[in-house]
Amino acid sequence: MTASERSAEVLRAAVTAFAESGYAATKTDEIARRAGVSQPYVIRLFGTKQQLFLAVTHQVCDRIEEIFRAAAAEGITPESTGEEKMHALGKGYQTFLNERELLQVLLQSFAAASDPAIGPDVRARFGSIYRVVKELTDASVPEMCRFLGSGMLLTVMAAMGVAGPDAVEVCWATDMLESLCAEQN
Protein backbone atom coordinates (compact mmCIF):
# COMPACT_ATOMS: atom_id res chain seq x y z
CA MET A 1 0.00 0.00 0.00
CA THR A 2 1.05 3.55 -0.61
CA ALA A 3 1.37 6.01 2.28
CA SER A 4 -1.89 7.72 1.27
CA GLU A 5 -3.68 4.35 1.15
CA ARG A 6 -2.31 3.48 4.60
CA SER A 7 -3.36 6.88 5.89
CA ALA A 8 -6.89 6.31 4.57
CA GLU A 9 -6.93 2.86 6.20
CA VAL A 10 -5.87 4.36 9.54
CA LEU A 11 -8.59 7.01 9.22
CA ARG A 12 -11.23 4.33 8.55
CA ALA A 13 -10.06 2.41 11.61
CA ALA A 14 -10.05 5.60 13.66
CA VAL A 15 -13.61 6.45 12.62
CA THR A 16 -14.78 3.06 13.90
CA ALA A 17 -12.76 3.25 17.12
CA PHE A 18 -13.72 6.84 17.97
CA ALA A 19 -17.38 6.13 17.11
CA GLU A 20 -17.40 3.23 19.56
CA SER A 21 -15.31 4.64 22.41
CA GLY A 22 -15.01 8.40 22.01
CA TYR A 23 -11.91 10.52 22.15
CA ALA A 24 -10.80 9.96 25.75
CA ALA A 25 -11.24 6.18 25.85
CA THR A 26 -9.78 5.35 22.43
CA LYS A 27 -6.12 4.36 22.38
CA THR A 28 -3.90 4.77 19.35
CA ASP A 29 -2.80 1.14 19.93
CA GLU A 30 -6.38 0.04 19.22
CA ILE A 31 -6.57 2.15 16.05
CA ALA A 32 -3.23 0.74 14.88
CA ARG A 33 -4.41 -2.82 15.53
CA ARG A 34 -7.62 -2.24 13.56
CA ALA A 35 -5.66 -0.70 10.68
CA GLY A 36 -3.02 -3.44 10.71
CA VAL A 37 -0.14 -1.05 11.35
CA SER A 38 2.07 -0.22 14.30
CA GLN A 39 1.17 2.42 16.87
CA PRO A 40 4.34 4.44 16.08
CA TYR A 41 3.24 4.47 12.42
CA VAL A 42 -0.13 5.98 13.40
CA ILE A 43 1.72 8.70 15.32
CA ARG A 44 4.12 9.26 12.42
CA LEU A 45 1.13 9.76 10.09
CA PHE A 46 -0.97 12.02 12.33
CA GLY A 47 1.34 13.34 15.04
CA THR A 48 -0.93 12.85 18.06
CA LYS A 49 -4.18 11.14 18.97
CA GLN A 50 -5.70 14.61 19.13
CA GLN A 51 -4.65 15.42 15.56
CA LEU A 52 -6.00 12.06 14.41
CA PHE A 53 -9.32 12.75 16.16
CA LEU A 54 -9.52 16.14 14.46
CA ALA A 55 -8.75 14.52 11.09
CA VAL A 56 -11.60 12.07 11.72
CA THR A 57 -13.92 14.91 12.75
CA HIS A 58 -13.04 16.84 9.58
CA GLN A 59 -13.61 13.76 7.44
CA VAL A 60 -17.02 13.14 9.00
CA CYS A 61 -18.07 16.79 8.64
CA ASP A 62 -16.88 16.80 5.02
CA ARG A 63 -19.09 13.74 4.43
CA ILE A 64 -22.09 15.46 6.04
CA GLU A 65 -21.63 18.49 3.80
CA GLU A 66 -21.24 16.18 0.80
CA ILE A 67 -24.51 14.41 1.68
CA PHE A 68 -26.36 17.73 1.95
CA ARG A 69 -24.92 18.98 -1.35
CA ALA A 70 -25.90 15.72 -3.08
CA ALA A 71 -29.42 15.90 -1.62
CA ALA A 72 -29.71 19.48 -2.87
CA ALA A 73 -28.44 18.59 -6.34
CA GLU A 74 -30.98 15.80 -6.52
CA GLY A 75 -33.99 17.56 -5.03
CA ILE A 76 -33.69 21.32 -5.48
CA THR A 77 -34.60 23.15 -8.66
CA PRO A 78 -34.52 26.89 -9.37
CA GLU A 79 -38.30 26.88 -8.83
CA SER A 80 -38.13 25.12 -5.43
CA THR A 81 -39.74 26.91 -2.52
CA GLY A 82 -37.89 27.28 0.76
CA GLU A 83 -39.96 24.46 2.24
CA GLU A 84 -39.13 22.20 -0.73
CA LYS A 85 -35.44 22.99 -0.32
CA MET A 86 -35.51 22.06 3.36
CA HIS A 87 -37.44 18.88 2.51
CA ALA A 88 -34.81 17.92 -0.09
CA LEU A 89 -32.02 18.32 2.46
CA GLY A 90 -34.12 16.47 5.03
CA LYS A 91 -34.00 13.45 2.74
CA GLY A 92 -30.23 13.54 3.20
CA TYR A 93 -30.79 12.48 6.80
CA GLN A 94 -31.77 9.03 5.51
CA THR A 95 -28.19 8.70 4.29
CA PHE A 96 -26.95 9.73 7.74
CA LEU A 97 -29.10 7.08 9.36
CA ASN A 98 -27.48 4.48 7.12
CA GLU A 99 -23.99 5.68 8.09
CA ARG A 100 -24.30 5.21 11.83
CA GLU A 101 -20.57 5.62 12.58
CA LEU A 102 -20.73 9.08 11.02
CA LEU A 103 -23.43 10.05 13.50
CA GLN A 104 -21.60 8.50 16.42
CA VAL A 105 -18.36 10.34 15.57
CA LEU A 106 -20.30 13.58 15.27
CA LEU A 107 -21.72 13.08 18.76
CA GLN A 108 -18.29 12.08 20.10
CA SER A 109 -16.88 15.28 18.57
CA PHE A 110 -19.48 17.37 20.36
CA ALA A 111 -18.64 15.59 23.62
CA ALA A 112 -14.91 16.25 23.12
CA ALA A 113 -15.49 19.92 22.28
CA SER A 114 -14.94 20.87 25.93
CA ASP A 115 -11.23 20.16 25.30
CA PRO A 116 -9.72 23.57 24.45
CA ALA A 117 -7.60 22.05 21.69
CA ILE A 118 -10.56 20.27 20.05
CA GLY A 119 -13.47 22.64 20.66
CA PRO A 120 -12.51 25.37 18.18
CA ASP A 121 -12.32 22.85 15.30
CA VAL A 122 -15.61 21.17 16.25
CA ARG A 123 -17.39 24.52 16.52
CA ALA A 124 -15.91 25.70 13.21
CA ARG A 125 -16.97 22.50 11.45
CA PHE A 126 -20.52 22.67 12.81
CA GLY A 127 -20.57 26.30 11.65
CA SER A 128 -19.51 25.11 8.21
CA ILE A 129 -22.40 22.61 8.11
CA TYR A 130 -24.73 25.43 9.17
CA ARG A 131 -23.42 27.64 6.35
CA VAL A 132 -23.80 24.87 3.76
CA VAL A 133 -27.45 24.29 4.75
CA LYS A 134 -28.07 28.06 4.77
CA GLU A 135 -26.42 28.46 1.36
CA LEU A 136 -28.42 25.59 -0.16
CA THR A 137 -31.80 26.60 1.28
CA ASP A 138 -31.62 30.30 2.12
CA ALA A 139 -33.60 29.37 5.24
CA SER A 140 -34.34 31.82 8.02
CA VAL A 141 -32.67 31.44 11.40
CA PRO A 142 -35.81 29.88 12.96
CA GLU A 143 -36.04 27.44 10.02
CA MET A 144 -32.36 26.59 10.46
CA CYS A 145 -32.93 25.96 14.17
CA ARG A 146 -35.87 23.69 13.42
CA PHE A 147 -33.98 21.80 10.69
CA LEU A 148 -30.77 21.34 12.65
CA GLY A 149 -32.68 20.60 15.86
CA SER A 150 -34.67 17.85 14.13
CA GLY A 151 -31.43 16.57 12.62
CA MET A 152 -29.76 16.42 16.01
CA LEU A 153 -32.77 14.53 17.40
CA LEU A 154 -32.46 12.01 14.56
CA THR A 155 -28.72 11.78 15.19
CA VAL A 156 -29.25 10.99 18.86
CA MET A 157 -32.02 8.52 18.08
CA ALA A 158 -29.83 6.74 15.52
CA ALA A 159 -26.95 6.59 17.99
CA MET A 160 -29.34 4.97 20.49
CA GLY A 161 -30.39 2.48 17.83
CA VAL A 162 -34.06 3.55 17.72
CA ALA A 163 -33.83 5.14 14.24
CA GLY A 164 -32.13 3.90 11.11
CA PRO A 165 -31.87 0.61 9.26
CA ASP A 166 -31.52 -1.74 12.25
CA ALA A 167 -33.65 0.25 14.67
CA VAL A 168 -35.11 -1.34 17.75
CA GLU A 169 -38.80 -0.46 17.91
CA VAL A 170 -39.90 1.45 20.98
CA CYS A 171 -43.19 3.33 21.10
CA TRP A 172 -41.81 6.74 22.04
CA ALA A 173 -39.27 6.62 19.18
CA THR A 174 -41.91 5.49 16.70
CA ASP A 175 -44.12 8.39 17.75
CA MET A 176 -41.26 10.88 17.36
CA LEU A 177 -40.17 9.52 13.97
CA GLU A 178 -43.75 9.68 12.68
CA SER A 179 -43.98 13.28 13.87
CA LEU A 180 -40.69 14.21 12.22
CA CYS A 181 -41.79 12.54 8.96
CA ALA A 182 -45.14 14.35 9.07
CA GLU A 183 -43.28 17.66 9.43
CA GLN A 184 -41.22 16.84 6.35
CA ASN A 185 -44.32 16.13 4.23
Coordinates of C-alpha atoms in Angstrom, one line a residue:
M1 CA 0.0 0.0 0.0
T2 CA 1.1 3.6 -0.6
A3 CA 1.4 6.0 2.3
S4 CA -1.9 7.7 1.3
E5 CA -3.7 4.4 1.1
R6 CA -2.3 3.5 4.6
S7 CA -3.4 6.9 5.9
A8 CA -6.9 6.3 4.6
E9 CA -6.9 2.9 6.2
V10 CA -5.9 4.4 9.5
L11 CA -8.6 7.0 9.2
R12 CA -11.2 4.3 8.6
A13 CA -10.1 2.4 11.6
A14 CA -10.1 5.6 13.7
V15 CA -13.6 6.4 12.6
T16 CA -14.8 3.1 13.9
A17 CA -12.8 3.2 17.1
F18 CA -13.7 6.8 18.0
A19 CA -17.4 6.1 17.1
E20 CA -17.4 3.2 19.6
S21 CA -15.3 4.6 22.4
G22 CA -15.0 8.4 22.0
Y23 CA -11.9 10.5 22.1
A24 CA -10.8 10.0 25.7
A25 CA -11.2 6.2 25.8
T26 CA -9.8 5.3 22.4
K27 CA -6.1 4.4 22.4
T28 CA -3.9 4.8 19.3
D29 CA -2.8 1.1 19.9
E30 CA -6.4 0.0 19.2
I31 CA -6.6 2.1 16.1
A32 CA -3.2 0.7 14.9
R33 CA -4.4 -2.8 15.5
R34 CA -7.6 -2.2 13.6
A35 CA -5.7 -0.7 10.7
G36 CA -3.0 -3.4 10.7
V37 CA -0.1 -1.0 11.4
S38 CA 2.1 -0.2 14.3
Q39 CA 1.2 2.4 16.9
P40 CA 4.3 4.4 16.1
Y41 CA 3.2 4.5 12.4
V42 CA -0.1 6.0 13.4
I43 CA 1.7 8.7 15.3
R44 CA 4.1 9.3 12.4
L45 CA 1.1 9.8 10.1
F46 CA -1.0 12.0 12.3
G47 CA 1.3 13.3 15.0
T48 CA -0.9 12.8 18.1
K49 CA -4.2 11.1 19.0
Q50 CA -5.7 14.6 19.1
Q51 CA -4.6 15.4 15.6
L52 CA -6.0 12.1 14.4
F53 CA -9.3 12.7 16.2
L54 CA -9.5 16.1 14.5
A55 CA -8.7 14.5 11.1
V56 CA -11.6 12.1 11.7
T57 CA -13.9 14.9 12.7
H58 CA -13.0 16.8 9.6
Q59 CA -13.6 13.8 7.4
V60 CA -17.0 13.1 9.0
C61 CA -18.1 16.8 8.6
D62 CA -16.9 16.8 5.0
R63 CA -19.1 13.7 4.4
I64 CA -22.1 15.5 6.0
E65 CA -21.6 18.5 3.8
E66 CA -21.2 16.2 0.8
I67 CA -24.5 14.4 1.7
F68 CA -26.4 17.7 1.9
R69 CA -24.9 19.0 -1.4
A70 CA -25.9 15.7 -3.1
A71 CA -29.4 15.9 -1.6
A72 CA -29.7 19.5 -2.9
A73 CA -28.4 18.6 -6.3
E74 CA -31.0 15.8 -6.5
G75 CA -34.0 17.6 -5.0
I76 CA -33.7 21.3 -5.5
T77 CA -34.6 23.2 -8.7
P78 CA -34.5 26.9 -9.4
E79 CA -38.3 26.9 -8.8
S80 CA -38.1 25.1 -5.4
T81 CA -39.7 26.9 -2.5
G82 CA -37.9 27.3 0.8
E83 CA -40.0 24.5 2.2
E84 CA -39.1 22.2 -0.7
K85 CA -35.4 23.0 -0.3
M86 CA -35.5 22.1 3.4
H87 CA -37.4 18.9 2.5
A88 CA -34.8 17.9 -0.1
L89 CA -32.0 18.3 2.5
G90 CA -34.1 16.5 5.0
K91 CA -34.0 13.4 2.7
G92 CA -30.2 13.5 3.2
Y93 CA -30.8 12.5 6.8
Q94 CA -31.8 9.0 5.5
T95 CA -28.2 8.7 4.3
F96 CA -26.9 9.7 7.7
L97 CA -29.1 7.1 9.4
N98 CA -27.5 4.5 7.1
E99 CA -24.0 5.7 8.1
R100 CA -24.3 5.2 11.8
E101 CA -20.6 5.6 12.6
L102 CA -20.7 9.1 11.0
L103 CA -23.4 10.1 13.5
Q104 CA -21.6 8.5 16.4
V105 CA -18.4 10.3 15.6
L106 CA -20.3 13.6 15.3
L107 CA -21.7 13.1 18.8
Q108 CA -18.3 12.1 20.1
S109 CA -16.9 15.3 18.6
F110 CA -19.5 17.4 20.4
A111 CA -18.6 15.6 23.6
A112 CA -14.9 16.2 23.1
A113 CA -15.5 19.9 22.3
S114 CA -14.9 20.9 25.9
D115 CA -11.2 20.2 25.3
P116 CA -9.7 23.6 24.5
A117 CA -7.6 22.0 21.7
I118 CA -10.6 20.3 20.0
G119 CA -13.5 22.6 20.7
P120 CA -12.5 25.4 18.2
D121 CA -12.3 22.9 15.3
V122 CA -15.6 21.2 16.2
R123 CA -17.4 24.5 16.5
A124 CA -15.9 25.7 13.2
R125 CA -17.0 22.5 11.5
F126 CA -20.5 22.7 12.8
G127 CA -20.6 26.3 11.6
S128 CA -19.5 25.1 8.2
I129 CA -22.4 22.6 8.1
Y130 CA -24.7 25.4 9.2
R131 CA -23.4 27.6 6.4
V132 CA -23.8 24.9 3.8
V133 CA -27.4 24.3 4.8
K134 CA -28.1 28.1 4.8
E135 CA -26.4 28.5 1.4
L136 CA -28.4 25.6 -0.2
T137 CA -31.8 26.6 1.3
D138 CA -31.6 30.3 2.1
A139 CA -33.6 29.4 5.2
S140 CA -34.3 31.8 8.0
V141 CA -32.7 31.4 11.4
P142 CA -35.8 29.9 13.0
E143 CA -36.0 27.4 10.0
M144 CA -32.4 26.6 10.5
C145 CA -32.9 26.0 14.2
R146 CA -35.9 23.7 13.4
F147 CA -34.0 21.8 10.7
L148 CA -30.8 21.3 12.7
G149 CA -32.7 20.6 15.9
S150 CA -34.7 17.9 14.1
G151 CA -31.4 16.6 12.6
M152 CA -29.8 16.4 16.0
L153 CA -32.8 14.5 17.4
L154 CA -32.5 12.0 14.6
T155 CA -28.7 11.8 15.2
V156 CA -29.2 11.0 18.9
M157 CA -32.0 8.5 18.1
A158 CA -29.8 6.7 15.5
A159 CA -26.9 6.6 18.0
M160 CA -29.3 5.0 20.5
G161 CA -30.4 2.5 17.8
V162 CA -34.1 3.6 17.7
A163 CA -33.8 5.1 14.2
G164 CA -32.1 3.9 11.1
P165 CA -31.9 0.6 9.3
D166 CA -31.5 -1.7 12.3
A167 CA -33.6 0.3 14.7
V168 CA -35.1 -1.3 17.7
E169 CA -38.8 -0.5 17.9
V170 CA -39.9 1.4 21.0
C171 CA -43.2 3.3 21.1
W172 CA -41.8 6.7 22.0
A173 CA -39.3 6.6 19.2
T174 CA -41.9 5.5 16.7
D175 CA -44.1 8.4 17.7
M176 CA -41.3 10.9 17.4
L177 CA -40.2 9.5 14.0
E178 CA -43.7 9.7 12.7
S179 CA -44.0 13.3 13.9
L180 CA -40.7 14.2 12.2
C181 CA -41.8 12.5 9.0
A182 CA -45.1 14.4 9.1
E183 CA -43.3 17.7 9.4
Q184 CA -41.2 16.8 6.4
N185 CA -44.3 16.1 4.2

